Amino acid sequence: MAELTALESLIEMGFPKGRAEKALALTGNQGIEAAMDWMLELVAQKQREREEGEEREALERERQRRRQGQELTAARQRLQEDEMRRAAEERRREKAEELEARQRVREKIERDKAERAKKYGGNVGSQPSPPATEPGPVPSSPSREPPTKREYDQCRIQVRLPDGTSLTQTFRAREQLAAVRLYVELHRGEELGGAQDPVQLLSGFPRRAFSEADMERPLQELGLVPSAVLIVAKKCPG
């Protein structure tokens, strides 16, 4: 097998043919190693040039950024100065208007004084003041009497029957408890055993069974006014 030439060896290594020929020519055909050194140096040089170019571009971008920042800062400063100048002019204008308004008020006061002096002949403020009236005695408020306890004339009684129903009737406060028992005996149902069986009345709370003596007492005296709830129970004979 024939030995490869230097050019063929460089091409086989992956170098472009044109670059390999140029490298061999510039190195005086001193061999593969010299041509490779030249091409590698060329690649490194291009890499350095590219990096230097990128660095220059980065520096230029930074300069532009700083220049734009300075321009923006200057624009903001000019805007603030313009606003401060307008605010100062506005304050001066308001102060001048305030001074003019005060001057007009003083002039009006002087004109009013002159007119009053002319009208009253120079005796402004000499009019007699009306005599002061002495305060009269303060009427005493009537004493408030303590509220009196309300008197009820009627009493509303609800009677609960053993079957769960109830009767409601209004009685006079001075009626006796016997009137309530009579009303229950006349209006109760057959569940209680008919009208012949007597009934007993109980108070719900506090629990109390009314005796025959209580039947002669008025509802008002028994504390059933103005309203009360009574319970009906069968009265045991004897």
mmCIF file of C-alpha atoms in Angstrom:
data_model
loop_
_atom_site.group_PDB
_atom_site.id
_atom_site.type_symbol
_atom_site.label_atom_id
_atom_site.label_comp_id
_atom_site.label_asym_id
_atom_site.label_seq_id
_atom_site.Cartn_x
_atom_site.Cartn_y
_atom_site.Cartn_z
ATOM 1 C CA MET A 1 0.000 0.000 0.000
ATOM 2 C CA ALA A 2 1.387 3.388 -1.048
ATOM 3 C CA GLU A 3 2.228 5.833 1.727
ATOM 4 C CA LEU A 4 -0.177 8.787 2.043
ATOM 5 C CA THR A 5 1.097 12.186 1.176
ATOM 6 C CA ALA A 6 1.058 15.013 3.716
ATOM 7 C CA LEU A 7 -1.958 16.602 2.015
ATOM 8 C CA GLU A 8 -3.888 13.334 2.041
ATOM 9 C CA SER A 9 -3.034 12.771 5.693
ATOM 10 C CA LEU A 10 -4.302 16.233 6.663
ATOM 11 C CA ILE A 11 -7.520 15.727 4.688
ATOM 12 C CA GLU A 12 -8.006 12.339 6.352
ATOM 13 C CA MET A 13 -7.606 14.033 9.756
ATOM 14 C CA GLY A 14 -10.599 16.241 8.914
ATOM 15 C CA PHE A 15 -8.942 19.465 7.804
ATOM 16 C CA PRO A 16 -10.421 21.160 4.742
ATOM 17 C CA LYS A 17 -8.410 20.577 1.568
ATOM 18 C CA GLY A 18 -7.947 24.254 0.777
ATOM 19 C CA ARG A 19 -6.739 25.054 4.293
ATOM 20 C CA ALA A 20 -4.411 22.029 4.280
ATOM 21 C CA GLU A 21 -2.859 23.074 0.945
ATOM 22 C CA LYS A 22 -2.415 26.640 2.238
ATOM 23 C CA ALA A 23 -0.825 25.388 5.455
ATOM 24 C CA LEU A 24 1.653 23.168 3.572
ATOM 25 C CA ALA A 25 2.522 25.996 1.201
ATOM 26 C CA LEU A 26 3.050 28.604 3.946
ATOM 27 C CA THR A 27 5.175 26.216 6.021
ATOM 28 C CA GLY A 28 7.375 25.335 3.008
ATOM 29 C CA ASN A 29 6.116 21.743 2.853
ATOM 30 C CA GLN A 30 8.001 20.929 6.028
ATOM 31 C CA GLY A 31 5.586 18.146 6.871
ATOM 32 C CA ILE A 32 2.308 17.345 8.552
ATOM 33 C CA GLU A 33 3.317 18.590 12.012
ATOM 34 C CA ALA A 34 4.298 22.060 10.820
ATOM 35 C CA ALA A 35 1.107 22.378 8.771
ATOM 36 C CA MET A 36 -1.010 21.250 11.735
ATOM 37 C CA ASP A 37 0.684 23.778 14.053
ATOM 38 C CA TRP A 38 -0.017 26.538 11.572
ATOM 39 C CA MET A 39 -3.696 25.586 11.209
ATOM 40 C CA LEU A 40 -4.190 25.204 14.970
ATOM 41 C CA GLU A 41 -2.583 28.589 15.531
ATOM 42 C CA LEU A 42 -4.889 30.019 12.886
ATOM 43 C CA VAL A 43 -7.916 28.552 14.682
ATOM 44 C CA ALA A 44 -6.707 29.936 18.027
ATOM 45 C CA GLN A 45 -6.120 33.348 16.468
ATOM 46 C CA LYS A 46 -9.633 33.427 15.032
ATOM 47 C CA GLN A 47 -10.991 32.367 18.435
ATOM 48 C CA ARG A 48 -9.101 35.222 20.097
ATOM 49 C CA GLU A 49 -10.336 37.665 17.480
ATOM 50 C CA ARG A 50 -13.918 36.472 18.002
ATOM 51 C CA GLU A 51 -13.612 36.803 21.777
ATOM 52 C CA GLU A 52 -12.058 40.245 21.425
ATOM 53 C CA GLY A 53 -14.874 41.251 19.089
ATOM 54 C CA GLU A 54 -17.483 40.000 21.554
ATOM 55 C CA GLU A 55 -15.727 41.872 24.360
ATOM 56 C CA ARG A 56 -15.685 45.072 22.296
ATOM 57 C CA GLU A 57 -19.388 44.642 21.553
ATOM 58 C CA ALA A 58 -20.111 44.073 25.250
ATOM 59 C CA LEU A 59 -18.158 47.195 26.156
ATOM 60 C CA GLU A 60 -20.014 49.172 23.522
ATOM 61 C CA ARG A 61 -23.361 47.923 24.813
ATOM 62 C CA GLU A 62 -22.343 48.881 28.347
ATOM 63 C CA ARG A 63 -21.325 52.358 27.175
ATOM 64 C CA GLN A 64 -24.639 52.744 25.390
ATOM 65 C CA ARG A 65 -26.504 51.558 28.481
ATOM 66 C CA ARG A 66 -24.665 54.042 30.675
ATOM 67 C CA ARG A 67 -25.174 56.814 28.151
ATOM 68 C CA GLN A 68 -28.890 56.061 27.975
ATOM 69 C CA GLY A 69 -29.042 55.933 31.777
ATOM 70 C CA GLN A 70 -27.319 59.283 32.025
ATOM 71 C CA GLU A 71 -29.677 60.752 29.440
ATOM 72 C CA LEU A 72 -32.675 59.350 31.319
ATOM 73 C CA THR A 73 -31.358 60.725 34.615
ATOM 74 C CA ALA A 74 -30.783 64.104 33.019
ATOM 75 C CA ALA A 75 -34.302 64.061 31.557
ATOM 76 C CA ARG A 76 -35.778 63.208 34.955
ATOM 77 C CA GLN A 77 -33.753 65.950 36.585
ATOM 78 C CA ARG A 78 -34.939 68.476 33.995
ATOM 79 C CA LEU A 79 -38.514 67.329 34.572
ATOM 80 C CA GLN A 80 -38.145 67.736 38.341
ATOM 81 C CA GLU A 81 -36.590 71.159 37.881
ATOM 82 C CA ASP A 82 -39.465 72.183 35.609
ATOM 83 C CA GLU A 83 -42.006 70.941 38.154
ATOM 84 C CA MET A 84 -40.233 72.765 40.983
ATOM 85 C CA ARG A 85 -40.105 75.927 38.903
ATOM 86 C CA ARG A 86 -43.807 75.684 38.077
ATOM 87 C CA ALA A 87 -44.618 75.012 41.746
ATOM 88 C CA ALA A 88 -42.575 78.051 42.822
ATOM 89 C CA GLU A 89 -44.324 80.216 40.243
ATOM 90 C CA GLU A 90 -47.698 78.905 41.431
ATOM 91 C CA ARG A 91 -46.830 79.727 45.052
ATOM 92 C CA ARG A 92 -45.713 83.223 44.073
ATOM 93 C CA ARG A 93 -48.929 83.739 42.129
ATOM 94 C CA GLU A 94 -51.074 82.486 45.023
ATOM 95 C CA LYS A 95 -49.169 84.708 47.461
ATOM 96 C CA ALA A 96 -49.664 87.723 45.215
ATOM 97 C CA GLU A 97 -53.380 86.965 44.912
ATOM 98 C CA GLU A 98 -53.625 86.576 48.693
ATOM 99 C CA LEU A 99 -51.915 89.935 49.217
ATOM 100 C CA GLU A 100 -54.264 91.568 46.730
ATOM 101 C CA ALA A 101 -57.275 90.016 48.466
ATOM 102 C CA ARG A 102 -56.069 91.275 51.855
ATOM 103 C CA GLN A 103 -55.514 94.723 50.400
ATOM 104 C CA ARG A 104 -59.050 94.757 49.009
ATOM 105 C CA VAL A 105 -60.421 93.718 52.417
ATOM 106 C CA ARG A 106 -58.467 96.480 54.173
ATOM 107 C CA GLU A 107 -59.681 99.039 51.639
ATOM 108 C CA LYS A 108 -63.271 97.909 52.113
ATOM 109 C CA ILE A 109 -62.914 98.169 55.899
ATOM 110 C CA GLU A 110 -61.554 101.694 55.558
ATOM 111 C CA ARG A 111 -64.431 102.662 53.243
ATOM 112 C CA ASP A 112 -66.966 101.223 55.695
ATOM 113 C CA LYS A 113 -65.367 103.178 58.548
ATOM 114 C CA ALA A 114 -65.460 106.369 56.531
ATOM 115 C CA GLU A 115 -69.106 105.842 55.588
ATOM 116 C CA ARG A 116 -70.103 105.163 59.213
ATOM 117 C CA ALA A 117 -68.155 108.200 60.410
ATOM 118 C CA LYS A 118 -69.868 110.334 57.807
ATOM 119 C CA LYS A 119 -73.285 108.924 58.706
ATOM 120 C CA TYR A 120 -72.978 109.263 62.491
ATOM 121 C CA GLY A 121 -70.881 112.400 62.559
ATOM 122 C CA GLY A 122 -67.732 110.748 63.811
ATOM 123 C CA ASN A 123 -69.406 109.057 66.807
ATOM 124 C CA VAL A 124 -69.098 105.549 65.551
ATOM 125 C CA GLY A 125 -69.799 103.032 68.234
ATOM 126 C CA SER A 126 -71.327 105.615 70.646
ATOM 127 C CA GLN A 127 -74.838 104.200 70.448
ATOM 128 C CA PRO A 128 -76.055 103.137 73.885
ATOM 129 C CA SER A 129 -76.225 99.457 74.410
ATOM 130 C CA PRO A 130 -79.511 98.006 75.599
ATOM 131 C CA PRO A 131 -79.734 97.475 79.365
ATOM 132 C CA ALA A 132 -78.930 94.038 80.548
ATOM 133 C CA THR A 133 -81.888 92.195 81.939
ATOM 134 C CA GLU A 134 -81.487 90.373 85.188
ATOM 135 C CA PRO A 135 -82.290 86.712 85.039
ATOM 136 C CA GLY A 136 -85.509 85.812 86.765
ATOM 137 C CA PRO A 137 -85.915 82.997 89.209
ATOM 138 C CA VAL A 138 -85.650 79.576 87.690
ATOM 139 C CA PRO A 139 -88.906 77.699 88.209
ATOM 140 C CA SER A 140 -88.381 74.604 90.201
ATOM 141 C CA SER A 141 -89.363 71.398 88.512
ATOM 142 C CA PRO A 142 -92.181 69.522 90.197
ATOM 143 C CA SER A 143 -91.061 66.599 92.257
ATOM 144 C CA ARG A 144 -91.688 63.291 90.585
ATOM 145 C CA GLU A 145 -93.828 60.924 92.539
ATOM 146 C CA PRO A 146 -92.911 57.249 92.559
ATOM 147 C CA PRO A 147 -95.005 55.224 90.123
ATOM 148 C CA THR A 148 -97.973 53.574 91.710
ATOM 149 C CA LYS A 149 -98.607 49.885 91.365
ATOM 150 C CA ARG A 150 -101.059 49.137 88.590
ATOM 151 C CA GLU A 151 -104.403 47.760 89.625
ATOM 152 C CA TYR A 152 -105.969 45.152 87.343
ATOM 153 C CA ASP A 153 -109.749 44.787 87.117
ATOM 154 C CA GLN A 154 -109.735 41.563 85.132
ATOM 155 C CA CYS A 155 -107.926 38.264 85.206
ATOM 156 C CA ARG A 156 -107.277 35.893 82.306
ATOM 157 C CA ILE A 157 -107.299 32.264 83.425
ATOM 158 C CA GLN A 158 -106.196 29.315 81.287
ATOM 159 C CA VAL A 159 -107.290 25.921 82.595
ATOM 160 C CA ARG A 160 -105.563 22.761 81.379
ATOM 161 C CA LEU A 161 -107.767 19.658 81.411
ATOM 162 C CA PRO A 162 -106.517 16.087 81.941
ATOM 163 C CA ASP A 163 -107.240 15.150 78.302
ATOM 164 C CA GLY A 164 -104.715 17.756 77.065
ATOM 165 C CA THR A 165 -107.245 20.391 76.018
ATOM 166 C CA SER A 166 -107.563 23.754 77.693
ATOM 167 C CA LEU A 167 -110.191 26.351 78.542
ATOM 168 C CA THR A 168 -109.533 30.084 78.606
ATOM 169 C CA GLN A 169 -111.823 32.631 80.228
ATOM 170 C CA THR A 170 -111.607 36.160 81.622
ATOM 171 C CA PHE A 171 -112.893 36.788 85.165
ATOM 172 C CA ARG A 172 -113.129 39.854 87.344
ATOM 173 C CA ALA A 173 -110.161 40.252 89.650
ATOM 174 C CA ARG A 174 -112.461 40.304 92.712
ATOM 175 C CA GLU A 175 -114.321 37.116 91.776
ATOM 176 C CA GLN A 176 -113.775 34.098 93.983
ATOM 177 C CA LEU A 177 -111.862 31.028 92.861
ATOM 178 C CA ALA A 178 -115.118 29.096 93.136
ATOM 179 C CA ALA A 179 -116.321 30.877 89.981
ATOM 180 C CA VAL A 180 -113.425 29.361 88.055
ATOM 181 C CA ARG A 181 -114.194 25.877 89.383
ATOM 182 C CA LEU A 182 -117.858 26.261 88.459
ATOM 183 C CA TYR A 183 -116.874 27.364 84.935
ATOM 184 C CA VAL A 184 -114.674 24.277 84.551
ATOM 185 C CA GLU A 185 -117.396 21.925 85.816
ATOM 186 C CA LEU A 186 -119.876 23.393 83.343
ATOM 187 C CA HIS A 187 -117.551 23.261 80.313
ATOM 188 C CA ARG A 188 -115.484 20.137 80.891
ATOM 189 C CA GLY A 189 -115.889 17.102 78.675
ATOM 190 C CA GLU A 190 -117.044 13.609 79.468
ATOM 191 C CA GLU A 191 -113.446 12.458 80.026
ATOM 192 C CA LEU A 192 -113.579 13.752 83.592
ATOM 193 C CA GLY A 193 -116.506 11.518 84.413
ATOM 194 C CA GLY A 194 -119.444 13.902 83.996
ATOM 195 C CA ALA A 195 -120.687 16.912 85.870
ATOM 196 C CA GLN A 196 -121.296 14.988 89.126
ATOM 197 C CA ASP A 197 -117.588 14.444 89.960
ATOM 198 C CA PRO A 198 -115.967 17.400 91.731
ATOM 199 C CA VAL A 199 -112.639 18.749 90.453
ATOM 200 C CA GLN A 200 -109.591 20.147 92.158
ATOM 201 C CA LEU A 201 -107.621 23.134 90.884
ATOM 202 C CA LEU A 202 -103.836 23.245 91.016
ATOM 203 C CA SER A 203 -101.438 26.042 90.174
ATOM 204 C CA GLY A 204 -98.675 25.222 87.707
ATOM 205 C CA PHE A 205 -95.712 27.051 89.262
ATOM 206 C CA PRO A 206 -95.157 27.020 92.120
ATOM 207 C CA ARG A 207 -97.073 23.774 92.552
ATOM 208 C CA ARG A 208 -100.037 24.349 94.834
ATOM 209 C CA ALA A 209 -103.359 22.617 95.443
ATOM 210 C CA PHE A 210 -106.169 25.035 96.264
ATOM 211 C CA SER A 211 -108.299 24.071 99.265
ATOM 212 C CA GLU A 212 -111.996 24.631 99.902
ATOM 213 C CA ALA A 213 -111.077 27.685 101.954
ATOM 214 C CA ASP A 214 -109.252 29.111 98.920
ATOM 215 C CA MET A 215 -112.454 28.799 96.888
ATOM 216 C CA GLU A 216 -113.934 31.665 98.920
ATOM 217 C CA ARG A 217 -110.947 33.969 98.310
ATOM 218 C CA PRO A 218 -110.804 36.422 95.374
ATOM 219 C CA LEU A 219 -108.465 35.772 92.458
ATOM 220 C CA GLN A 220 -106.574 38.973 93.194
ATOM 221 C CA GLU A 221 -105.770 37.823 96.711
ATOM 222 C CA LEU A 222 -104.572 34.418 95.478
ATOM 223 C CA GLY A 223 -102.009 36.047 93.143
ATOM 224 C CA LEU A 224 -103.747 34.943 89.938
ATOM 225 C CA VAL A 225 -104.029 38.486 88.512
ATOM 226 C CA PRO A 226 -103.533 39.548 85.710
ATOM 227 C CA SER A 227 -103.162 36.028 84.256
ATOM 228 C CA ALA A 228 -102.557 32.506 85.452
ATOM 229 C CA VAL A 229 -102.503 28.881 84.329
ATOM 230 C CA LEU A 230 -104.415 26.315 86.405
ATOM 231 C CA ILE A 231 -104.446 22.536 86.152
ATOM 232 C CA VAL A 232 -107.548 20.401 86.697
ATOM 233 C CA ALA A 233 -107.344 17.144 88.627
ATOM 234 C CA LYS A 234 -110.048 14.785 89.883
ATOM 235 C CA LYS A 235 -110.859 15.405 93.512
ATOM 236 C CA CYS A 236 -110.612 12.344 95.677
ATOM 237 C CA PRO A 237 -113.890 11.729 97.590
ATOM 238 C CA GLY A 238 -113.929 11.854 101.347
#
